[in-house]
Coordinates of C-alpha atoms in Angstrom, one line a residue:
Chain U
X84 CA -11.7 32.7 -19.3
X85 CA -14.6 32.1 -17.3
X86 CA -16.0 35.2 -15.0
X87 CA -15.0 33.0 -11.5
X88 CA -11.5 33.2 -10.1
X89 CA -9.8 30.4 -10.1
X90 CA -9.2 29.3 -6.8
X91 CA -5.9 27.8 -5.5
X92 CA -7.5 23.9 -5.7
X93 CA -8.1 24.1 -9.1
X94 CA -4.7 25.5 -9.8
X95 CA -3.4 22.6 -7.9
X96 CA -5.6 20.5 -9.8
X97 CA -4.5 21.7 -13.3
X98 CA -0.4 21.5 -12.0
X99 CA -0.7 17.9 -11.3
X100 CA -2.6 17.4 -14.5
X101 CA 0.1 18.5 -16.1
X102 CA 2.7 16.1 -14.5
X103 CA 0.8 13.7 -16.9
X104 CA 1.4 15.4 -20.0
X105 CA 2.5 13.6 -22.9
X106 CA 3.4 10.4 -20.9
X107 CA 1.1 8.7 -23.6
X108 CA -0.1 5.2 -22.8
X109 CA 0.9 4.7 -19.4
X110 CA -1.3 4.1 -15.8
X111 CA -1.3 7.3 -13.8
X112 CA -1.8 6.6 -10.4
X113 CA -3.0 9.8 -8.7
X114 CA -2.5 9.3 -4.4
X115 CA -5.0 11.7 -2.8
X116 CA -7.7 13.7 -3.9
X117 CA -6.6 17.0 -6.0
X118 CA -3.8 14.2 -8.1
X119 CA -7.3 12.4 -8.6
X120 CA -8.7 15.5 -10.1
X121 CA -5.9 16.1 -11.9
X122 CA -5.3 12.4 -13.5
X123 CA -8.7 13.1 -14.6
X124 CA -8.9 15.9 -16.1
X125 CA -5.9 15.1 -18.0
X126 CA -7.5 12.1 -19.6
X127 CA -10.6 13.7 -20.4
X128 CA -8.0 17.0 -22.4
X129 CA -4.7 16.7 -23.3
X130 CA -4.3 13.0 -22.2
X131 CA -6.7 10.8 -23.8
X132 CA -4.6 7.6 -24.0
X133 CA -3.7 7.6 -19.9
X134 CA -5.0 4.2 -18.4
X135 CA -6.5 4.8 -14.7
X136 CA -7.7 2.3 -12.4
X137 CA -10.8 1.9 -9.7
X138 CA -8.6 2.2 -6.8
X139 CA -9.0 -2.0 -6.7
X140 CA -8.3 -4.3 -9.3
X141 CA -9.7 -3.3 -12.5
X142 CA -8.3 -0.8 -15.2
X143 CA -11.5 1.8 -15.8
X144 CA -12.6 4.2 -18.3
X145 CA -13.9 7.8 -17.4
X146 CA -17.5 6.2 -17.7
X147 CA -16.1 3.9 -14.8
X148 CA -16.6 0.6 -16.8
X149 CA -14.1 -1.9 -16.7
X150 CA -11.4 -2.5 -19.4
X151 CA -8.9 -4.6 -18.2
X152 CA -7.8 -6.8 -14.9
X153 CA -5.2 -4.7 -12.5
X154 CA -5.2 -7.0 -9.2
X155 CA -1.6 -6.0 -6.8
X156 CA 0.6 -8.4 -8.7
X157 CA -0.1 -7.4 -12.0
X158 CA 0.4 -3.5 -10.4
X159 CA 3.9 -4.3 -9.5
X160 CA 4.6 -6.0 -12.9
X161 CA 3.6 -2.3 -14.4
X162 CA 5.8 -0.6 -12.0
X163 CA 8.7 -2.7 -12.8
X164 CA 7.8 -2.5 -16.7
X165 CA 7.6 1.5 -16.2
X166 CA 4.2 1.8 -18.2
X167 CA 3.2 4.3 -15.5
X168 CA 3.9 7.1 -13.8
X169 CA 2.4 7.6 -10.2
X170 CA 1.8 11.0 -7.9
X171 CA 2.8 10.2 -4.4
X172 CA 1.9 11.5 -1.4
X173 CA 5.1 12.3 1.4
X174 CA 5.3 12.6 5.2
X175 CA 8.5 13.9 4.7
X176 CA 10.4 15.2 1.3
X177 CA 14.3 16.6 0.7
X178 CA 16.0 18.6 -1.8
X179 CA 17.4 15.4 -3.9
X180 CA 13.6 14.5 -3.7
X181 CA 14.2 11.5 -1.5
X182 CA 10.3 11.1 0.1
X183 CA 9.6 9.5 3.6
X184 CA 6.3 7.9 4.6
X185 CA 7.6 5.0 6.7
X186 CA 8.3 6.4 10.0
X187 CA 9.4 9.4 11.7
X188 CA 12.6 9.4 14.2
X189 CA 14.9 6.4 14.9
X190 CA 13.6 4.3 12.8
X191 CA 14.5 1.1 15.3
X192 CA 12.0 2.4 17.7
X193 CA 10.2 5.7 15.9
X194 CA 8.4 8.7 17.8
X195 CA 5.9 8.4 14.9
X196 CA 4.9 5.1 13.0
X197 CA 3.7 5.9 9.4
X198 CA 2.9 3.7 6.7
X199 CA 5.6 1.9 6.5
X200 CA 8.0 2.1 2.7
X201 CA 5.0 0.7 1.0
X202 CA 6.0 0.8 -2.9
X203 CA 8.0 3.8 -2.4
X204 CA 11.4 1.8 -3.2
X205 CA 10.0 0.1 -6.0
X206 CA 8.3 3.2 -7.2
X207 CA 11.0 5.1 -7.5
X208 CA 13.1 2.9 -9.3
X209 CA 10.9 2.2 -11.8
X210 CA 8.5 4.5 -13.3
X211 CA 8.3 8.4 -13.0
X212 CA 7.0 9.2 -9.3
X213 CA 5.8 12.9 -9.3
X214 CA 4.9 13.9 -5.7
X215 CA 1.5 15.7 -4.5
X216 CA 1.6 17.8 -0.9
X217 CA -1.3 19.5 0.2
X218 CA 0.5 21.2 2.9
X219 CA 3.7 23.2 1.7
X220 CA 5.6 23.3 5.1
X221 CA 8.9 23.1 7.0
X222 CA 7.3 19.7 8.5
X223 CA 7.6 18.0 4.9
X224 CA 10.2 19.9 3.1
X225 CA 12.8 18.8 5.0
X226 CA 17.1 19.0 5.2
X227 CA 16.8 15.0 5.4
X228 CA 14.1 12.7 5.7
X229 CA 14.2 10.0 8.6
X230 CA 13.9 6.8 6.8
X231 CA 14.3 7.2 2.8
X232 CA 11.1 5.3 1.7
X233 CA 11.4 6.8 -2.0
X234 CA 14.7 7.4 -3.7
X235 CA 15.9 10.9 -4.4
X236 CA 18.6 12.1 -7.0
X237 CA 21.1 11.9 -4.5
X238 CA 20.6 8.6 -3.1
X239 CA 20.3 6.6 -6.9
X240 CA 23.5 8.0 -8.1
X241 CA 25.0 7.0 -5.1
X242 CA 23.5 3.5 -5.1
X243 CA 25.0 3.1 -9.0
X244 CA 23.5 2.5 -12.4
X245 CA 21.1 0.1 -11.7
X246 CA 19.3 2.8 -9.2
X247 CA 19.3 5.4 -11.8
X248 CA 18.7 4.1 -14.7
X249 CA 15.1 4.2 -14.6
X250 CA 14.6 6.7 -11.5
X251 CA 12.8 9.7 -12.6
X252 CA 11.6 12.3 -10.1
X253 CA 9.2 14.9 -12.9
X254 CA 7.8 17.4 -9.9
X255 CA 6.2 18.1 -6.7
X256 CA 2.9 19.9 -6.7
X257 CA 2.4 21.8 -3.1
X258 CA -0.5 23.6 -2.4
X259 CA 1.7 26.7 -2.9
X260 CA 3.8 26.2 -6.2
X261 CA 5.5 23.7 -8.6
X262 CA 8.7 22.2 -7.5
X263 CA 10.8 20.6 -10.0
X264 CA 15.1 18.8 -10.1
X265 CA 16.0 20.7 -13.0
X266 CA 19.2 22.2 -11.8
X267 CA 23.1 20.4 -12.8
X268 CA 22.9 19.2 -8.6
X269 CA 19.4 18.0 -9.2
X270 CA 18.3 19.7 -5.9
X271 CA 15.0 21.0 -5.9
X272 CA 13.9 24.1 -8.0
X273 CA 10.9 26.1 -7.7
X274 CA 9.3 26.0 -11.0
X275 CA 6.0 28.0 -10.6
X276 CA 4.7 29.6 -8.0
X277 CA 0.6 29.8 -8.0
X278 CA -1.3 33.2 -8.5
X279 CA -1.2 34.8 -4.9
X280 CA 2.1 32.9 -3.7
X281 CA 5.5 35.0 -3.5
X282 CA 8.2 33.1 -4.1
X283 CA 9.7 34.0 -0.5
X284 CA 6.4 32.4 1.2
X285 CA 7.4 28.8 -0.5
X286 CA 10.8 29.2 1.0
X287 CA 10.1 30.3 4.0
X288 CA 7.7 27.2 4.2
X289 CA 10.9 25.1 2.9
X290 CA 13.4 24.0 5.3
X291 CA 16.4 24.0 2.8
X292 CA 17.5 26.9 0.1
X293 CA 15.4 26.3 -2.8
X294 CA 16.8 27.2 -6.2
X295 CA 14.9 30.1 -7.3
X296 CA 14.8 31.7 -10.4
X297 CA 15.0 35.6 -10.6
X298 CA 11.9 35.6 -12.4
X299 CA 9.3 32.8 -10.8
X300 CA 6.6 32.0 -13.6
X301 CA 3.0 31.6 -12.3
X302 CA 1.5 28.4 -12.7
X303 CA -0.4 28.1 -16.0
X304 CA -4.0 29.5 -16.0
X305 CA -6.9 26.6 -16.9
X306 CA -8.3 27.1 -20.3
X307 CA -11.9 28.1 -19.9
X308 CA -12.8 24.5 -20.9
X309 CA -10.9 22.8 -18.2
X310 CA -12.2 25.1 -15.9
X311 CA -15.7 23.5 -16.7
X312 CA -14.9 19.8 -16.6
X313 CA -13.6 20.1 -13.0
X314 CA -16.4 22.3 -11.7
X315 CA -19.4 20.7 -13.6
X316 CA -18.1 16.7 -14.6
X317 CA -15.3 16.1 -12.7
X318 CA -15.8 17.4 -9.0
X319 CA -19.2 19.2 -8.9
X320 CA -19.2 18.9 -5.2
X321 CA -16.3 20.7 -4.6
X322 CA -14.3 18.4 -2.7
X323 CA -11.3 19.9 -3.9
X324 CA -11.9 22.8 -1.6
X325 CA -11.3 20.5 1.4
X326 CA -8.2 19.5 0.2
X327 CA -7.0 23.1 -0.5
X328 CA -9.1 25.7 1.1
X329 CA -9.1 28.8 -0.4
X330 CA -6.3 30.8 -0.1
Chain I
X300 CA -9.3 -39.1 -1.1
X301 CA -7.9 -36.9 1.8
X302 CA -10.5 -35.0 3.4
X303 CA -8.5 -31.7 5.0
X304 CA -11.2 -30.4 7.0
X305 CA -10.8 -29.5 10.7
X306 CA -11.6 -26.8 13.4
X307 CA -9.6 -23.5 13.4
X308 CA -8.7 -24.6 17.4
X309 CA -7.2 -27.9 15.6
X310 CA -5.0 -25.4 13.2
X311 CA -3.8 -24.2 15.9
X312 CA -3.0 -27.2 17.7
X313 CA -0.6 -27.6 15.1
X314 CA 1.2 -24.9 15.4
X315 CA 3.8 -23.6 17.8
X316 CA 5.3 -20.5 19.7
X317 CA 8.4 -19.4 17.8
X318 CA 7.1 -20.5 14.1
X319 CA 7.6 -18.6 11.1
X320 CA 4.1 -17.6 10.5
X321 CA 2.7 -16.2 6.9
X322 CA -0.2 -14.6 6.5
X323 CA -2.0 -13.8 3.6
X324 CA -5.1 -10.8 2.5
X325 CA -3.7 -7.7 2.0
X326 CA -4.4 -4.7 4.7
X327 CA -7.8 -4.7 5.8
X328 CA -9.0 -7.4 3.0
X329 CA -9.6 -10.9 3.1
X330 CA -7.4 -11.5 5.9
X331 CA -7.7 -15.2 8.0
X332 CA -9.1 -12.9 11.0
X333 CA -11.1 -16.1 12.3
X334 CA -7.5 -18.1 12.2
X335 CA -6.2 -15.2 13.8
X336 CA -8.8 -14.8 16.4
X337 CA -8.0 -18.6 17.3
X338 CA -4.2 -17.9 17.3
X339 CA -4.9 -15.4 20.0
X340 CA -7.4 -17.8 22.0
X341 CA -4.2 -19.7 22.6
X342 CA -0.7 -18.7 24.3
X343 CA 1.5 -19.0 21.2
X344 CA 3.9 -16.3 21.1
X345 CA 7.3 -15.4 20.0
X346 CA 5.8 -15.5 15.9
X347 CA 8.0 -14.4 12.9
X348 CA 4.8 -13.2 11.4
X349 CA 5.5 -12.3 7.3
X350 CA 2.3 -10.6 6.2
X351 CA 0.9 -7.5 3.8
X352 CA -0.2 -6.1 7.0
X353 CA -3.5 -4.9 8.3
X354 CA -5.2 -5.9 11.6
X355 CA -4.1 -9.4 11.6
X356 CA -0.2 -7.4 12.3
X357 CA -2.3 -5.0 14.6
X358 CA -4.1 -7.8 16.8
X359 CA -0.9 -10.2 17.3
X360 CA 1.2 -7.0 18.2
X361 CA -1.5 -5.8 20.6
X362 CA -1.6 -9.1 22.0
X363 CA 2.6 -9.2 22.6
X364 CA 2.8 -12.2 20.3
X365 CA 5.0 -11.1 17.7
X366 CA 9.1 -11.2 17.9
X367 CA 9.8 -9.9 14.5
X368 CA 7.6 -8.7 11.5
X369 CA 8.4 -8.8 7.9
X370 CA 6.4 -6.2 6.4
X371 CA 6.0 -3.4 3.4
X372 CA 3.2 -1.6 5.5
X373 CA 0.3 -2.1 7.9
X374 CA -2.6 -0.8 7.1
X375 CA -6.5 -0.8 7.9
X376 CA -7.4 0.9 4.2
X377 CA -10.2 3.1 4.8
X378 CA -8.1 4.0 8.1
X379 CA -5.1 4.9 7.0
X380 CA -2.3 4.0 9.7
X381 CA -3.1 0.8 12.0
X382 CA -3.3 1.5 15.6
X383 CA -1.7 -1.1 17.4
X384 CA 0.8 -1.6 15.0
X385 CA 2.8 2.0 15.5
X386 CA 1.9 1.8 19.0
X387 CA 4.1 -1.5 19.2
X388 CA 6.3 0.4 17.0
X389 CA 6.8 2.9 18.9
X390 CA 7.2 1.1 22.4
X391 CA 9.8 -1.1 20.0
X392 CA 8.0 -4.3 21.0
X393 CA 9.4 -6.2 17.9
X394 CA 11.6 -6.6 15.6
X395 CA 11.1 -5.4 11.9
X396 CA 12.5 -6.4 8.2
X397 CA 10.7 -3.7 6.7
X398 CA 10.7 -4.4 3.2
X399 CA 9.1 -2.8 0.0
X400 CA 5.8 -4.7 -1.5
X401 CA 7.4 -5.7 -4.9
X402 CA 10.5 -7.7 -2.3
X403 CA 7.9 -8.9 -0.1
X404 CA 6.0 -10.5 -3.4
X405 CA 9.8 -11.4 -5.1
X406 CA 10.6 -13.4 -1.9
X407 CA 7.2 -15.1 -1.4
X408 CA 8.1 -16.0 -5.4
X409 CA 11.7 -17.4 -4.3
X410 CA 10.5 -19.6 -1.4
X411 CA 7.8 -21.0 -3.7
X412 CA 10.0 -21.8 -6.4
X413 CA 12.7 -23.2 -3.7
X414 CA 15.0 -20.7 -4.4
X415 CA 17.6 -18.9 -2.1
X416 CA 17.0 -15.7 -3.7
X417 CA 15.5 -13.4 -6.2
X418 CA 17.2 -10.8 -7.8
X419 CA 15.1 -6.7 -7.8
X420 CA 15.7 -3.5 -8.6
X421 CA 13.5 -2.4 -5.9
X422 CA 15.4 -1.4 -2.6
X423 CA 18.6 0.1 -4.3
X424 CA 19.2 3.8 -3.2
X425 CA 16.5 3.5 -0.2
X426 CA 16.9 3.5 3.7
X427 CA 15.6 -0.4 2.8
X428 CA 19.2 -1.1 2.6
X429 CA 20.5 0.5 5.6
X430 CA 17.6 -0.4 7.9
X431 CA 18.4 -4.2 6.8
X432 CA 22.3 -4.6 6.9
X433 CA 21.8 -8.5 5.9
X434 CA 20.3 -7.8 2.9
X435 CA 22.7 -8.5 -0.3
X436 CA 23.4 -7.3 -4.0
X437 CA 23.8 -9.5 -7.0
X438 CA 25.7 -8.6 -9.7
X439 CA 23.8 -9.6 -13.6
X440 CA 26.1 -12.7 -14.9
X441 CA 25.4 -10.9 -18.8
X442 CA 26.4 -7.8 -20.3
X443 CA 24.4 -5.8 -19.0
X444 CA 26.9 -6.3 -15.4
X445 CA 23.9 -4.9 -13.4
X446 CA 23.3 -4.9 -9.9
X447 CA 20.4 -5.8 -8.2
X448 CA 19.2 -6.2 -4.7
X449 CA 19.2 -10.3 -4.0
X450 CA 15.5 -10.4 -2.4
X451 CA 16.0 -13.3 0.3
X452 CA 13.0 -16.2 -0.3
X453 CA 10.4 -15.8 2.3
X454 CA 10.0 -18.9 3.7
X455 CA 7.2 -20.0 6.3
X456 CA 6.7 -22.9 8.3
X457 CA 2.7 -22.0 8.4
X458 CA 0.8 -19.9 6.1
X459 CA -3.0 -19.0 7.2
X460 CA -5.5 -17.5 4.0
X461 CA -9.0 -17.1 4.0
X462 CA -10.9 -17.4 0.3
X463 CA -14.4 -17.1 -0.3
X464 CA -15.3 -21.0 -1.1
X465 CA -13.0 -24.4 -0.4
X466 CA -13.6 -27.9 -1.2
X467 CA -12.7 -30.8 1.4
X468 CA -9.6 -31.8 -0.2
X469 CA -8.1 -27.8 0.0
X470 CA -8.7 -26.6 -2.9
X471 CA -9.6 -23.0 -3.0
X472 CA -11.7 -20.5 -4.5
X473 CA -11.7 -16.5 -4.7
X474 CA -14.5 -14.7 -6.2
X475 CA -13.4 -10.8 -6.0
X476 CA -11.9 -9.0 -7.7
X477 CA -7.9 -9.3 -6.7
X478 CA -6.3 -12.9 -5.8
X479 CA -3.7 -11.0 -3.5
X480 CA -0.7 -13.6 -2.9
X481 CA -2.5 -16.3 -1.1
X482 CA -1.7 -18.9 -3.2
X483 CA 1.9 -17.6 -3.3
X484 CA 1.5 -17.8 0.5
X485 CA 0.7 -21.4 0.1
X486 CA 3.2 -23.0 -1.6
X487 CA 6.1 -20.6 0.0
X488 CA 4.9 -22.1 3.4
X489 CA 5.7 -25.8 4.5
X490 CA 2.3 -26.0 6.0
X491 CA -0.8 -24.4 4.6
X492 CA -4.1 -23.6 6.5
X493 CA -7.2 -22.4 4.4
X494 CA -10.0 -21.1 6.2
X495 CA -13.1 -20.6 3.6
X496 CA -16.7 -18.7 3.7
X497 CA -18.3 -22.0 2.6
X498 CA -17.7 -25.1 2.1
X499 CA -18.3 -26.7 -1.1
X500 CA -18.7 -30.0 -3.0
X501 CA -16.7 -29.4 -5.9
X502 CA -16.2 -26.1 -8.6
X503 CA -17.8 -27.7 -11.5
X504 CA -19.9 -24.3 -12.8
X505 CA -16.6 -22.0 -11.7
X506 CA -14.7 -20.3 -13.9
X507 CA -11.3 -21.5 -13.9
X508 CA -9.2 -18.9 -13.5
X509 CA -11.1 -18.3 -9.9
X510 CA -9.4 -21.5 -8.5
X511 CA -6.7 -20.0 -6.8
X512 CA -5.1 -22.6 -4.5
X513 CA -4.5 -25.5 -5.3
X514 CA -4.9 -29.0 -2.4
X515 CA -1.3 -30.2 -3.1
X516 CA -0.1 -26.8 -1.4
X517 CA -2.9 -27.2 1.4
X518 CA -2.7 -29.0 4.9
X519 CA -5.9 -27.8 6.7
X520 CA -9.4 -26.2 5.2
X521 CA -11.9 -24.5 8.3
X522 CA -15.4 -23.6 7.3
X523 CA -15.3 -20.3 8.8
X524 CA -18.3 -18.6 7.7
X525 CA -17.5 -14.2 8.4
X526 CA -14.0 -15.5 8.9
X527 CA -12.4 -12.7 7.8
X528 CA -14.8 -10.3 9.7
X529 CA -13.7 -6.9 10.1
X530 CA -11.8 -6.9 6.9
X531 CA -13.3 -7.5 3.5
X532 CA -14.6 -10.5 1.5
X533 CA -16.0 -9.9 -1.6
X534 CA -18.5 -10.4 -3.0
X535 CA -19.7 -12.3 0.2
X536 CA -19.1 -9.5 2.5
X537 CA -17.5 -6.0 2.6
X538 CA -15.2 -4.4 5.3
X539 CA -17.3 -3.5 8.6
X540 CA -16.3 0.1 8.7
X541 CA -18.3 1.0 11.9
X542 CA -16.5 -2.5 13.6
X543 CA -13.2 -1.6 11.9
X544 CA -13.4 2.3 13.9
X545 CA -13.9 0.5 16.9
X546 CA -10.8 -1.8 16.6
X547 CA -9.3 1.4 15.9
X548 CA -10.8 3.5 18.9
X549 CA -11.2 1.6 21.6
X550 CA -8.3 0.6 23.9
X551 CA -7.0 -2.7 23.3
X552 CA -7.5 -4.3 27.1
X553 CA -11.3 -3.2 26.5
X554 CA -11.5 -4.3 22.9
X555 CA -9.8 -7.8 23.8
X556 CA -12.1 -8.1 26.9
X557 CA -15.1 -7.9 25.1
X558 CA -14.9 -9.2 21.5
X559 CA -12.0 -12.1 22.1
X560 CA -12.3 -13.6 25.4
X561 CA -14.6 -16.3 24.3
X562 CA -14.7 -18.4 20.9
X563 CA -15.5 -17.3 17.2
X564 CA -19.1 -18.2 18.0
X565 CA -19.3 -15.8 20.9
X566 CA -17.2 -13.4 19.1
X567 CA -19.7 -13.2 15.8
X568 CA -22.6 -12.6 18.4
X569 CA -20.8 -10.3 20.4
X570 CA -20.4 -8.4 17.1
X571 CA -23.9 -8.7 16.1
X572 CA -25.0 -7.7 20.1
X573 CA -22.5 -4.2 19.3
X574 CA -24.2 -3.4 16.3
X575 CA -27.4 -3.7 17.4
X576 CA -26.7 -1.3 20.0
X577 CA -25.8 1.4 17.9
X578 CA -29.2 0.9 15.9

């Protein structure tokens, strides 16, 4: 272990990292900064094979340089093929995992215009969607979202085979813990809570019951090695700290 | 040969309040901004406007002249959420198919291939169903007996793109990096307006595959050099951050006054007199 503590960004960092984990030749599409990070580092470790993109059109190596042609409507040909798995960002998130970013309130005239669904619905469909919140609060974690952009448990069983078939919710990463579906309901479970979080604090910051374990693991500790990679290669300026400030 | 070219006042002359409007770009990139600019220089209103939207959606809703968008998003890119869009929104000033982007792209692919429909597994499950009661399911004909959303063909009466380089007959070029749906825009529309950085005589030295549009899909070409000013055109131009935060910050009557009371030509110098003040 290296003599620094690890600070909560980096946990973050190595939690979605592991969302990638033995995916094996697929496109991870990291939304937001600490995913970014994490996408990353799991390429340059555990995941050498992951294909990541430029944020345009073009499929790039760690180096940056270019190896293959990713403009939007070869994007949603992935999606749909399910070569990928993406980390999503959400205004708004419930216990079957069904993920807002499109408006919130009435949707036919909202107090808050978002986004819009974006690829949410297509997303979810398609290709493992993980979910990445920087803010662990009552304001996401939600009873029910206003306007279900991305399709939770709940929701694809109820809209047949066709919805579920491919529909594949892996976890949440919050700035507090690791959120998982892997209860018979499929409601949200907390999987891992990270060093410093109780187990009660990520409830109390969720506004429905949680499935807790007696016995919350901590999230995994970085080996020393990844611990270098994202302070000296991969973020050297530390803009994970902005993301998640030190708890 | 039919030589296309005309003024982005004469595109506009052909068009009409109430029309089904495309548009192509995709958020705050290569949008028809100078097409647009002209749209708003006259009093067309009422528009169906079908776009992937970014300040083209923002400036028509400002501007009351949209009755309904059809929409996955709007969007300035480097600024996350467009302004004007959620305020019209959130006044409900229009009307809204929201739709996911793989349906928007699956029923610009229906209307060009003069289909009713196109069948996706996107939408299933999500409030994309419930927020759109006309949309319908399609059950697979084979054994698989699957059900699919039926993705209703985006049709358009008038698309408006803007490309990097156009020849006289409507042909069209791109030379970034991502073709967006513009050519998809074309041929889904019944009439199809190009607006170009630079007119050219021909594409003998291009690479093929940059040929995007194609004439037969193309009523109108515009020379319209920094036509799709404040959004991005690369490799000729990128986005105008510092104009694009002023869109985004300044209140619309005040924007409108000073940027688009006059024509494209006063509205490119009016540009260039703002950034020169904040030298």
């Amino acid at each position: 272990m290296s003599s620094t503590t690890t600070t909560r960004a980096e946990y973050c960092v190595i939690a979605c990292a592991d969302a990638w984990r033995d995916n094996g030749e697929v496109l991870a599409s990291p939304m937001g900064l600490i995913p970014s990070i994490g996408a990353r580092l799991a390429k340059r470790t555990f995941a050498p094979d992951l294909l990541l993109t430029d944020g345009e059109a073009m499929l790039v190596g760690l180096d940056g340089a270019a190896e293959g042609w990713l403009p939007y409507r070869r994007h949603l040909t992935m999606v749909t093929g399910g070569r990928r798995h993406v980390m999503m960002g959400a205004s708004q998130l419930d216990r079957f995992g069904n993920q807002n970013i499109s408006c919130i309130g009435d949707w036919q005239q909202p107090s808050r215009q978002l986004l819009g669904v974006r690829g949410a619905p297509v997303n979810t469909l398609n290709n493992p969607v993980s979910y990445w919140v920087p803010k662990h609060s009552q304001r996401v974690f939600v009873a029910r979202v206003d306007m279900i952009s991305g399709v939770g448990y709940d929701s694809a069983a109820a809209a047949g085979p066709s919805a579920t078939r491919y529909h594949r919710i892996p976890r949440v990463v919050s700035d507090l813990g690791v959120l998982d579906f892997e209860t018979p309901e499929r409601t949200m479970r907390l999987a891992s809570v990270h060093p410093g979080v109780t187990a009660a604090e990520v409830q109390a910051a969720t506004g429905f019951p949680l499935t807790r374990p007696d016995e919350v693991p901590y999230t995994r500790e970085p080996t020393a090695s990844e611990l270098r990679l994202i302070r000296t290669v991969i973020d050297p300026d530390g803009l994970r700290d902005r993301e998640v400030p030190p708890a | 040969m039919t030589d296309k070219t005309m003024t982005a006042e004469e595109v506009v002359s052909r068009l009409h309040s109430g029309m089904t409007l495309g548009i192509g770009g995709w958020g705050s990139r290569r949008k028809p901004m100078a097409l647009v600019r002209a749209l708003l220089r006259s009093d067309i209103t009422d528009l169906t406007v079908i776009s992937y939207g970014g300040p083209d959606v923002g400036l028509l809703a400002a501007a009351g002249r949209i009755r309904k968008l059809v929409a996955a998003f709007a969007t300035l890119d480097s600024i996350p959420l467009e302004p004007h869009f959620r305020a019209a929104r959130q006044r409900g000033a229009f009307e809204l198919m929201e739709v996911d982007e793989a349906m928007f792209m699956w029923g610009l692919h229906a209307a060009a291939n003069r289909l009713p429909f196109l069948p996706v597994r996107a939408g299933l499950g999500s409030d994309v169903m419930r927020v759109n009661p006309g949309l319908q399911t399609v059950t697979s004909p084979y054994e698989d007996g699957e059900t699919f959303v039926a993705m209703p063909a985006l049709r358009m009466d008038a698309a408006l793109v803007h490309l990097n380089r156009a020849d006289r007959l409507g042909n069209g070029q791109y030379l970034g990096p991502d073709p967006y749906f513009d050519d998809l825009f074309c041929e889904a529309a019944d009439r199809a307006y190009l607006s170009c950085e630079r007119l050219v005589d021909g594409f003998a030295a291009a690479a093929p595959q940059t040929l995007l549009v194609n004439r037969h899909s193309v009523t109108g070409v515009v020379e319209a050099p920094n036509g799709a000013h404040f959004t991005s055109c690369v490799p000729d131009y990128g986005r105008d951050e510092p104009f694009q935060k002023l869109y985004a910050t300044t209140p619309w009557p005040e924007f409108a006054e000073r940027f688009l009371g006059g024509d494209e030509k006063t509205y490119q110098s009016a540009v260039q007199t703002w950034h020169e003040e904040q030298q």
